[in-house]
Short mmCIF file of N, CA, C and O and ligand atoms in Angstrom, two decimals:
data_model
loop_
_atom_site.label_atom_id
_atom_site.label_comp_id
_atom_site.label_asym_id
_atom_site.label_seq_id
_atom_site.Cartn_x
_atom_site.Cartn_y
_atom_site.Cartn_z
N UNK A 2 88.33 120.50 103.38
CA UNK A 2 89.30 120.52 102.26
C UNK A 2 90.72 120.44 102.82
O UNK A 2 91.06 121.13 103.75
N UNK A 3 91.53 119.60 102.21
CA UNK A 3 92.93 119.54 102.63
C UNK A 3 93.78 119.14 101.44
O UNK A 3 93.30 118.51 100.49
N UNK A 4 95.05 119.56 101.51
CA UNK A 4 95.96 119.17 100.43
C UNK A 4 96.29 117.70 100.60
O UNK A 4 96.64 117.26 101.69
N UNK A 5 96.13 116.94 99.54
CA UNK A 5 96.42 115.50 99.56
C UNK A 5 97.33 115.14 98.40
O UNK A 5 97.42 115.87 97.42
N UNK A 6 97.93 113.95 98.56
CA UNK A 6 98.69 113.37 97.44
C UNK A 6 98.01 112.07 97.04
O UNK A 6 97.47 111.35 97.89
N UNK A 7 98.03 111.78 95.76
CA UNK A 7 97.47 110.53 95.27
C UNK A 7 98.37 109.95 94.18
O UNK A 7 99.27 110.61 93.68
N UNK A 8 98.11 108.69 93.89
CA UNK A 8 98.95 107.97 92.91
C UNK A 8 98.11 107.69 91.68
O UNK A 8 97.02 107.13 91.79
N UNK A 9 98.61 108.07 90.54
CA UNK A 9 97.95 107.76 89.28
C UNK A 9 98.86 106.89 88.43
O UNK A 9 100.08 107.04 88.43
N UNK A 10 98.25 105.98 87.69
CA UNK A 10 98.98 105.23 86.66
C UNK A 10 98.32 105.50 85.32
O UNK A 10 97.10 105.32 85.19
N UNK A 11 99.12 105.94 84.35
CA UNK A 11 98.65 105.95 82.96
C UNK A 11 99.02 104.57 82.42
O UNK A 11 100.19 104.19 82.36
N UNK A 12 97.99 103.79 82.10
CA UNK A 12 98.14 102.34 81.87
C UNK A 12 98.59 102.02 80.44
O UNK A 12 98.54 102.88 79.55
N UNK A 13 98.97 100.74 80.21
CA UNK A 13 99.51 100.35 78.90
C UNK A 13 98.65 100.74 77.70
O UNK A 13 99.18 101.17 76.67
N UNK A 14 97.32 100.62 77.82
CA UNK A 14 96.49 100.93 76.64
C UNK A 14 96.62 102.39 76.24
O UNK A 14 96.61 102.72 75.04
N UNK A 15 96.76 103.28 77.24
CA UNK A 15 96.87 104.71 76.96
C UNK A 15 98.27 105.07 76.46
O UNK A 15 98.41 105.90 75.56
N UNK A 16 99.29 104.42 77.05
CA UNK A 16 100.66 104.67 76.58
C UNK A 16 100.79 104.24 75.12
O UNK A 16 101.33 104.97 74.28
N UNK A 17 100.23 103.05 74.80
CA UNK A 17 100.30 102.53 73.42
C UNK A 17 99.66 103.47 72.42
O UNK A 17 100.11 103.58 71.28
N UNK A 18 98.58 104.14 72.82
CA UNK A 18 97.83 105.00 71.88
C UNK A 18 98.24 106.46 71.95
O UNK A 18 97.51 107.34 71.48
N UNK A 19 99.45 106.72 72.54
CA UNK A 19 99.98 108.10 72.59
C UNK A 19 99.04 109.08 73.30
O UNK A 19 98.85 110.22 72.84
N UNK A 20 98.47 108.63 74.42
CA UNK A 20 97.52 109.48 75.14
C UNK A 20 98.11 110.13 76.40
O UNK A 20 97.40 110.82 77.13
N UNK A 21 99.42 109.94 76.62
CA UNK A 21 100.03 110.50 77.84
C UNK A 21 99.80 112.01 77.93
O UNK A 21 99.35 112.52 78.96
N UNK A 22 100.08 112.71 76.85
CA UNK A 22 99.97 114.18 76.87
C UNK A 22 98.55 114.63 77.11
O UNK A 22 98.31 115.56 77.89
N UNK A 23 97.59 113.98 76.47
CA UNK A 23 96.18 114.37 76.63
C UNK A 23 95.73 114.15 78.07
O UNK A 23 95.00 114.98 78.63
N UNK A 24 96.16 113.05 78.68
CA UNK A 24 95.73 112.75 80.05
C UNK A 24 96.40 113.71 81.03
O UNK A 24 95.73 114.28 81.91
N UNK A 25 97.69 113.96 80.86
CA UNK A 25 98.38 114.92 81.75
C UNK A 25 97.76 116.31 81.61
O UNK A 25 97.57 117.03 82.59
N UNK A 26 97.40 116.67 80.41
CA UNK A 26 96.78 117.97 80.19
C UNK A 26 95.46 118.08 80.97
O UNK A 26 95.19 119.11 81.62
N UNK A 27 94.65 117.03 80.97
CA UNK A 27 93.40 117.05 81.73
C UNK A 27 93.67 117.16 83.24
O UNK A 27 92.98 117.89 83.95
N UNK A 28 94.69 116.43 83.72
CA UNK A 28 95.04 116.49 85.14
C UNK A 28 95.40 117.92 85.51
O UNK A 28 94.89 118.48 86.49
N UNK A 29 96.25 118.55 84.70
CA UNK A 29 96.71 119.92 85.02
C UNK A 29 95.58 120.94 84.88
O UNK A 29 95.45 121.84 85.70
N UNK A 30 94.75 120.76 83.85
CA UNK A 30 93.63 121.71 83.66
C UNK A 30 92.64 121.64 84.81
O UNK A 30 91.88 122.58 85.05
N UNK A 31 92.59 120.49 85.50
CA UNK A 31 91.67 120.34 86.62
C UNK A 31 92.29 120.75 87.96
O UNK A 31 91.78 120.38 89.01
N UNK A 32 93.37 121.49 87.91
CA UNK A 32 93.92 122.09 89.13
C UNK A 32 94.79 121.16 89.96
O UNK A 32 95.16 121.49 91.08
N UNK A 33 95.12 119.98 89.40
CA UNK A 33 96.00 119.06 90.13
C UNK A 33 97.42 119.22 89.62
O UNK A 33 97.64 119.53 88.44
N UNK A 34 98.38 118.98 90.52
CA UNK A 34 99.79 119.20 90.18
C UNK A 34 100.54 117.88 90.18
O UNK A 34 100.45 117.12 91.15
N UNK A 35 101.30 117.63 89.12
CA UNK A 35 102.16 116.44 89.09
C UNK A 35 103.47 116.79 89.77
O UNK A 35 104.16 117.72 89.34
N UNK A 36 103.78 116.07 90.87
CA UNK A 36 104.98 116.42 91.63
C UNK A 36 106.10 115.38 91.48
O UNK A 36 107.23 115.65 91.86
N UNK A 37 105.78 114.17 90.97
CA UNK A 37 106.81 113.20 90.62
C UNK A 37 106.27 112.32 89.51
O UNK A 37 105.04 112.12 89.42
N UNK A 38 107.18 111.77 88.69
CA UNK A 38 106.75 110.89 87.59
C UNK A 38 107.82 109.85 87.30
O UNK A 38 109.02 110.13 87.43
N UNK A 39 107.37 108.64 86.94
CA UNK A 39 108.28 107.56 86.55
C UNK A 39 107.66 106.76 85.43
O UNK A 39 106.50 106.34 85.54
N UNK A 40 108.44 106.49 84.38
CA UNK A 40 107.96 105.59 83.33
C UNK A 40 108.67 104.26 83.50
O UNK A 40 109.89 104.21 83.65
N UNK A 41 107.92 103.18 83.50
CA UNK A 41 108.51 101.86 83.74
C UNK A 41 107.60 100.77 83.20
O UNK A 41 106.44 101.03 82.88
N UNK A 42 108.16 99.57 83.10
CA UNK A 42 107.34 98.41 82.76
C UNK A 42 107.28 97.51 83.98
O UNK A 42 108.31 97.12 84.53
N UNK A 43 106.08 97.22 84.46
CA UNK A 43 105.92 96.39 85.65
C UNK A 43 106.35 94.95 85.37
O UNK A 43 106.01 94.39 84.32
N UNK A 44 107.05 94.33 86.34
CA UNK A 44 107.28 92.89 86.28
C UNK A 44 105.99 92.20 86.72
O UNK A 44 105.11 92.84 87.35
N UNK A 45 105.90 90.91 86.41
CA UNK A 45 104.71 90.15 86.83
C UNK A 45 104.57 90.21 88.35
O UNK A 45 103.48 90.43 88.88
N UNK A 46 105.70 90.05 89.04
CA UNK A 46 105.67 90.05 90.50
C UNK A 46 105.20 91.39 91.07
O UNK A 46 104.37 91.44 91.99
N UNK A 47 105.71 92.49 90.51
CA UNK A 47 105.28 93.81 90.99
C UNK A 47 103.80 94.05 90.71
O UNK A 47 103.08 94.61 91.54
N UNK A 48 103.34 93.65 89.51
CA UNK A 48 101.92 93.84 89.17
C UNK A 48 101.05 93.03 90.12
O UNK A 48 100.02 93.51 90.61
N UNK A 49 101.46 91.80 90.43
CA UNK A 49 100.68 90.96 91.35
C UNK A 49 100.65 91.57 92.75
O UNK A 49 99.61 91.54 93.41
N UNK A 50 101.77 92.14 93.18
CA UNK A 50 101.79 92.77 94.50
C UNK A 50 100.94 94.04 94.52
O UNK A 50 100.20 94.29 95.47
N UNK A 51 101.03 94.84 93.47
CA UNK A 51 100.27 96.09 93.43
C UNK A 51 98.76 95.81 93.49
O UNK A 51 98.01 96.52 94.15
N UNK A 52 98.33 94.76 92.78
CA UNK A 52 96.89 94.44 92.69
C UNK A 52 96.50 93.27 93.59
O UNK A 52 95.51 92.59 93.31
N UNK A 53 97.27 93.06 94.68
CA UNK A 53 97.04 91.93 95.59
C UNK A 53 95.59 91.81 96.06
O UNK A 53 95.06 90.70 96.18
N UNK A 54 94.94 92.96 96.32
CA UNK A 54 93.55 92.90 96.82
C UNK A 54 92.59 92.27 95.81
O UNK A 54 91.49 91.89 96.16
N UNK A 55 93.01 92.17 94.54
CA UNK A 55 92.14 91.58 93.52
C UNK A 55 92.53 90.14 93.18
O UNK A 55 92.03 89.58 92.21
N UNK A 56 93.40 89.52 94.00
CA UNK A 56 93.98 88.23 93.57
C UNK A 56 92.95 87.11 93.43
O UNK A 56 93.17 86.17 92.66
N UNK A 57 91.81 87.23 94.12
CA UNK A 57 90.78 86.18 94.00
C UNK A 57 89.72 86.51 92.96
O UNK A 57 88.78 85.74 92.77
N UNK A 58 89.87 87.63 92.28
CA UNK A 58 88.86 88.02 91.29
C UNK A 58 89.08 87.24 89.99
O UNK A 58 90.22 86.92 89.63
N UNK A 59 88.01 86.96 89.26
CA UNK A 59 88.15 86.20 88.01
C UNK A 59 89.01 86.91 86.96
O UNK A 59 89.58 86.25 86.09
N UNK A 60 89.10 88.23 87.05
CA UNK A 60 89.86 88.98 86.03
C UNK A 60 91.33 89.16 86.40
O UNK A 60 92.07 89.81 85.66
N UNK A 61 91.78 88.56 87.53
CA UNK A 61 93.12 88.86 88.03
C UNK A 61 94.24 88.52 87.03
O UNK A 61 95.09 89.36 86.73
N UNK A 62 94.23 87.32 86.46
CA UNK A 62 95.38 86.96 85.59
C UNK A 62 95.37 87.78 84.31
O UNK A 62 96.42 88.17 83.80
N UNK A 63 94.18 88.08 83.81
CA UNK A 63 94.08 88.94 82.63
C UNK A 63 94.59 90.36 82.94
O UNK A 63 95.33 90.97 82.15
N UNK A 64 94.23 90.84 84.14
CA UNK A 64 94.69 92.18 84.58
C UNK A 64 96.22 92.23 84.66
O UNK A 64 96.83 93.20 84.21
N UNK A 65 96.82 91.16 85.19
CA UNK A 65 98.29 91.13 85.32
C UNK A 65 98.95 91.09 83.93
O UNK A 65 99.92 91.81 83.67
N UNK A 66 98.39 90.28 83.02
CA UNK A 66 98.94 90.24 81.65
C UNK A 66 98.87 91.62 80.99
O UNK A 66 99.83 92.07 80.36
N UNK A 67 97.73 92.25 81.14
CA UNK A 67 97.54 93.59 80.55
C UNK A 67 98.49 94.62 81.17
O UNK A 67 99.18 95.37 80.45
N UNK A 68 98.59 94.64 82.49
CA UNK A 68 99.39 95.68 83.16
C UNK A 68 100.89 95.51 82.93
O UNK A 68 101.66 96.44 83.16
N UNK A 69 101.31 94.30 82.51
CA UNK A 69 102.73 94.07 82.23
C UNK A 69 103.02 94.11 80.73
O UNK A 69 104.14 93.84 80.31
N UNK A 70 101.99 94.42 79.91
CA UNK A 70 102.12 94.28 78.46
C UNK A 70 102.92 95.41 77.81
O UNK A 70 103.36 95.29 76.67
N UNK A 71 103.06 96.52 78.51
CA UNK A 71 103.75 97.68 77.92
C UNK A 71 104.17 98.59 79.07
O UNK A 71 103.85 98.34 80.22
N UNK A 72 104.84 99.68 78.72
CA UNK A 72 105.23 100.63 79.77
C UNK A 72 104.00 101.33 80.36
O UNK A 72 102.96 101.44 79.70
N UNK A 73 104.20 101.81 81.58
CA UNK A 73 103.20 102.65 82.24
C UNK A 73 103.89 103.94 82.68
O UNK A 73 105.12 103.97 82.80
N UNK A 74 103.09 104.99 82.89
CA UNK A 74 103.63 106.21 83.49
C UNK A 74 102.97 106.38 84.85
O UNK A 74 101.74 106.45 84.94
N UNK A 75 103.79 106.40 85.91
CA UNK A 75 103.28 106.53 87.27
C UNK A 75 103.47 107.98 87.71
O UNK A 75 104.56 108.54 87.54
N UNK A 76 102.40 108.57 88.25
CA UNK A 76 102.44 109.98 88.63
C UNK A 76 102.07 110.15 90.10
O UNK A 76 101.11 109.52 90.57
N UNK A 77 102.82 110.98 90.79
CA UNK A 77 102.42 111.42 92.13
C UNK A 77 101.78 112.78 91.94
O UNK A 77 102.40 113.70 91.36
N UNK A 78 100.55 112.90 92.40
CA UNK A 78 99.74 114.08 92.13
C UNK A 78 99.36 114.74 93.45
O UNK A 78 99.05 114.05 94.41
N UNK A 79 99.38 116.06 93.46
CA UNK A 79 99.03 116.79 94.69
C UNK A 79 97.98 117.85 94.39
O UNK A 79 97.96 118.43 93.30
N UNK A 80 97.10 118.08 95.37
CA UNK A 80 96.11 119.14 95.23
C UNK A 80 95.09 119.08 96.35
O UNK A 80 95.10 118.17 97.17
N UNK A 81 94.18 120.06 96.36
CA UNK A 81 93.08 120.07 97.33
C UNK A 81 92.21 118.85 97.08
O UNK A 81 91.74 118.65 95.94
N UNK A 82 91.99 118.03 98.09
CA UNK A 82 91.18 116.81 97.95
C UNK A 82 91.57 115.98 96.74
O UNK A 82 90.71 115.48 96.00
N UNK A 83 92.86 115.85 96.53
CA UNK A 83 93.37 115.25 95.29
C UNK A 83 92.82 113.83 95.03
O UNK A 83 92.58 113.46 93.88
N UNK A 84 92.61 113.07 96.11
CA UNK A 84 92.17 111.68 95.92
C UNK A 84 90.78 111.65 95.25
O UNK A 84 90.60 111.02 94.20
N UNK A 85 89.82 112.35 95.85
CA UNK A 85 88.47 112.36 95.27
C UNK A 85 88.41 113.15 93.97
O UNK A 85 87.68 112.79 93.05
N UNK A 86 89.15 114.27 93.91
CA UNK A 86 89.13 115.08 92.69
C UNK A 86 89.65 114.28 91.50
O UNK A 86 89.09 114.33 90.41
N UNK A 87 90.72 113.50 91.73
CA UNK A 87 91.27 112.71 90.62
C UNK A 87 90.34 111.56 90.26
O UNK A 87 90.17 111.23 89.09
N UNK A 88 89.69 110.96 91.27
CA UNK A 88 88.75 109.87 90.96
C UNK A 88 87.56 110.40 90.16
O UNK A 88 87.07 109.73 89.26
N UNK A 89 87.12 111.62 90.49
CA UNK A 89 86.03 112.23 89.71
C UNK A 89 86.47 112.44 88.27
O UNK A 89 85.73 112.19 87.32
N UNK A 90 87.70 112.93 88.11
CA UNK A 90 88.23 113.19 86.76
C UNK A 90 88.40 111.89 85.97
O UNK A 90 88.19 111.87 84.75
N UNK A 91 88.75 110.77 86.64
CA UNK A 91 88.91 109.49 85.94
C UNK A 91 87.57 108.96 85.43
O UNK A 91 87.49 108.39 84.36
N UNK A 92 86.51 109.09 86.24
CA UNK A 92 85.22 108.49 85.91
C UNK A 92 85.15 107.03 86.34
O UNK A 92 86.11 106.48 86.86
N UNK A 93 83.99 106.40 86.13
CA UNK A 93 83.77 105.02 86.59
C UNK A 93 84.76 104.05 85.98
O UNK A 93 85.20 104.23 84.85
N UNK A 94 85.04 102.97 86.75
CA UNK A 94 85.94 101.91 86.28
C UNK A 94 85.51 101.41 84.90
O UNK A 94 86.34 101.22 84.01
N UNK A 95 84.21 101.19 84.74
CA UNK A 95 83.67 100.74 83.46
C UNK A 95 83.35 101.98 82.61
O UNK A 95 82.45 102.74 82.96
N UNK A 96 84.07 102.17 81.51
CA UNK A 96 83.87 103.41 80.72
C UNK A 96 82.44 103.60 80.22
O UNK A 96 82.01 104.73 80.00
N UNK A 97 81.69 102.50 80.09
CA UNK A 97 80.31 102.67 79.61
C UNK A 97 79.43 103.33 80.68
O UNK A 97 78.35 103.83 80.37
N UNK A 98 79.91 103.34 81.94
CA UNK A 98 79.17 104.04 83.01
C UNK A 98 79.79 105.39 83.35
O UNK A 98 79.32 106.06 84.27
N UNK A 99 80.88 105.76 82.67
CA UNK A 99 81.61 106.98 83.06
C UNK A 99 80.90 108.23 82.54
O UNK A 99 80.30 108.22 81.46
N UNK A 100 80.97 109.30 83.33
CA UNK A 100 80.37 110.58 82.92
C UNK A 100 81.15 111.19 81.76
O UNK A 100 82.36 110.97 81.63
N UNK A 101 80.44 111.99 80.95
CA UNK A 101 81.13 112.63 79.82
C UNK A 101 82.18 113.61 80.33
O UNK A 101 82.03 114.22 81.38
N UNK A 102 83.25 113.69 79.58
CA UNK A 102 84.35 114.58 79.96
C UNK A 102 85.39 113.92 80.85
O UNK A 102 86.45 114.49 81.07
N UNK A 103 85.07 112.74 81.40
CA UNK A 103 86.06 112.06 82.25
C UNK A 103 87.09 111.34 81.38
O UNK A 103 86.85 111.05 80.20
N UNK A 104 88.24 111.06 81.99
CA UNK A 104 89.34 110.41 81.24
C UNK A 104 88.88 109.07 80.68
O UNK A 104 89.14 108.74 79.51
N UNK A 105 88.19 108.28 81.51
CA UNK A 105 87.78 106.95 81.03
C UNK A 105 86.69 107.03 79.96
O UNK A 105 86.69 106.22 79.02
N UNK A 106 85.79 108.01 80.06
CA UNK A 106 84.77 108.16 79.00
C UNK A 106 85.46 108.54 77.69
O UNK A 106 85.12 108.04 76.61
N UNK A 107 86.44 109.44 77.81
CA UNK A 107 87.11 109.92 76.60
C UNK A 107 88.01 108.85 75.97
O UNK A 107 88.07 108.74 74.74
N UNK A 108 88.71 108.08 76.81
CA UNK A 108 89.82 107.27 76.27
C UNK A 108 89.76 105.77 76.53
O UNK A 108 90.41 105.01 75.80
N UNK A 109 89.06 105.31 77.58
CA UNK A 109 89.16 103.88 77.95
C UNK A 109 88.56 102.99 76.86
O UNK A 109 87.59 103.36 76.19
N UNK A 110 89.17 101.81 76.71
CA UNK A 110 88.70 100.84 75.70
C UNK A 110 87.71 99.83 76.27
O UNK A 110 86.89 99.28 75.55
N UNK A 111 87.85 99.54 77.58
CA UNK A 111 86.99 98.52 78.22
C UNK A 111 87.14 98.65 79.73
O UNK A 111 87.99 99.43 80.21
N UNK A 112 86.39 97.85 80.48
CA UNK A 112 86.50 97.88 81.95
C UNK A 112 87.91 97.52 82.40
O UNK A 112 88.40 98.02 83.40
N UNK A 113 88.60 96.64 81.64
CA UNK A 113 89.98 96.30 81.99
C UNK A 113 90.95 97.35 81.44
O UNK A 113 91.75 97.92 82.18
N UNK A 114 90.86 97.60 80.15
CA UNK A 114 91.77 98.55 79.49
C UNK A 114 91.20 99.96 79.66
O UNK A 114 90.77 100.60 78.70
N UNK A 115 91.21 100.40 80.94
CA UNK A 115 90.50 101.64 81.28
C UNK A 115 91.44 102.84 81.47
O UNK A 115 91.10 103.81 82.15
N UNK A 116 92.62 102.76 80.88
CA UNK A 116 93.53 103.90 80.67
C UNK A 116 94.24 104.48 81.89
O UNK A 116 95.38 104.92 81.78
N UNK A 117 93.54 104.52 83.04
CA UNK A 117 94.16 105.14 84.22
C UNK A 117 93.77 104.41 85.50
O UNK A 117 92.71 103.76 85.58
N UNK A 118 94.63 104.54 86.49
CA UNK A 118 94.35 104.10 87.85
C UNK A 118 94.50 105.30 88.77
O UNK A 118 95.33 106.17 88.53
N UNK A 119 93.73 105.32 89.86
CA UNK A 119 93.90 106.34 90.89
C UNK A 119 93.60 105.75 92.26
O UNK A 119 92.66 104.95 92.39
N UNK A 120 94.37 106.14 93.26
CA UNK A 120 94.14 105.63 94.63
C UNK A 120 92.72 105.98 95.08
O UNK A 120 92.19 107.03 94.74
N UNK A 121 92.15 105.08 95.92
CA UNK A 121 90.77 105.32 96.34
C UNK A 121 90.61 105.87 97.76
O UNK A 121 89.54 106.37 98.09
N UNK A 122 91.64 105.75 98.60
CA UNK A 122 91.56 106.26 99.98
C UNK A 122 92.92 106.86 100.35
O UNK A 122 93.93 106.60 99.69
N UNK A 123 92.94 107.63 101.45
CA UNK A 123 94.20 108.21 101.93
C UNK A 123 95.18 107.08 102.26
O UNK A 123 96.36 107.14 101.90
N UNK A 124 94.67 106.04 102.93
CA UNK A 124 95.53 104.92 103.31
C UNK A 124 96.14 104.25 102.07
O UNK A 124 97.35 104.01 102.01
N UNK A 125 95.31 103.98 101.07
CA UNK A 125 95.84 103.33 99.86
C UNK A 125 96.75 104.25 99.06
O UNK A 125 97.71 103.80 98.44
N UNK A 126 96.45 105.56 99.08
CA UNK A 126 97.33 106.51 98.39
C UNK A 126 98.73 106.44 99.00
O UNK A 126 99.73 106.38 98.26
N UNK A 127 98.81 106.40 100.34
CA UNK A 127 100.13 106.32 100.99
C UNK A 127 100.85 105.04 100.61
O UNK A 127 102.05 105.05 100.31
N UNK A 128 100.12 103.92 100.63
CA UNK A 128 100.73 102.62 100.29
C UNK A 128 101.20 102.63 98.83
O UNK A 128 102.32 102.21 98.51
N UNK A 129 100.35 103.12 97.93
CA UNK A 129 100.66 103.08 96.49
C UNK A 129 101.79 104.06 96.13
O UNK A 129 102.62 103.75 95.27
N UNK A 130 101.83 105.22 96.80
CA UNK A 130 102.93 106.16 96.55
C UNK A 130 104.25 105.54 96.99
O UNK A 130 105.25 105.59 96.25
N UNK A 131 104.24 104.88 98.15
CA UNK A 131 105.47 104.22 98.65
C UNK A 131 105.90 103.10 97.72
O UNK A 131 107.10 102.84 97.56
N UNK A 132 104.92 102.42 97.13
CA UNK A 132 105.22 101.29 96.24
C UNK A 132 106.10 101.75 95.06
O UNK A 132 107.02 101.05 94.64
N UNK A 133 105.81 102.92 94.52
CA UNK A 133 106.53 103.39 93.33
C UNK A 133 107.61 104.44 93.60
O UNK A 133 108.53 104.61 92.80
N UNK A 134 107.45 105.21 94.69
CA UNK A 134 108.40 106.29 94.96
C UNK A 134 109.01 106.07 96.33
O UNK A 134 108.50 106.60 97.32
N UNK A 135 110.00 105.19 96.38
CA UNK A 135 110.60 104.84 97.69
C UNK A 135 111.57 105.88 98.16
O UNK A 135 112.22 106.49 97.36
P1 CMP B 339 91.90 99.92 88.59
O1 CMP B 339 91.17 101.12 89.04
O2 CMP B 339 93.34 100.04 88.29
O3 CMP B 339 91.69 98.74 89.66
C1 CMP B 339 91.64 97.37 89.32
C2 CMP B 339 91.64 97.16 87.85
O4 CMP B 339 91.15 95.88 87.46
C3 CMP B 339 90.69 98.13 87.18
O5 CMP B 339 91.18 99.42 87.23
C4 CMP B 339 90.56 97.51 85.80
O6 CMP B 339 91.71 97.72 84.99
C5 CMP B 339 90.51 96.04 86.20
N1 CMP B 339 89.12 95.57 86.37
C6 CMP B 339 88.23 95.93 87.30
N2 CMP B 339 87.07 95.27 87.16
C7 CMP B 339 87.23 94.46 86.10
C8 CMP B 339 86.39 93.52 85.46
N3 CMP B 339 85.14 93.27 85.88
N4 CMP B 339 86.90 92.87 84.40
C9 CMP B 339 88.15 93.09 83.99
N5 CMP B 339 89.01 93.99 84.57
C10 CMP B 339 88.55 94.68 85.61
#
């Protein structure tokens, strides 16, 4: 067990449906601490850079359109094993496979409009935190 930091994005579908408070409440109830926050709208260029690893995927252009469609709330989160703990709390990428009680089971609309993002490794958490909190 170690204290870690991870990067979360509350995505456009959740911001549009006034779910920021509900999602932050779940994060805090699960023992994770929000230590920085920024609300912003991604440019096409920033969204493409953030999701560069998916650039050859068939869903890439749709993902970029969606992620730039409205504001997002970016959170820097800290806690014991924060990376895995937050991924557990988010649930599977595809909400139809997500466990009950997870953010995506509760709120996601589809595999694309899945309400939240969370870093998957320590290395990516560092890269993603630097991307938004310079
Ligand atoms: P995220 O965890 O932010 O990482 C990449 C994102 O691409 C993912 O959440 C979804 O929003 C989206 N995504 C992943 N797989 C698919 C898919 N098969 N079809 C459409 N969008 C997807």
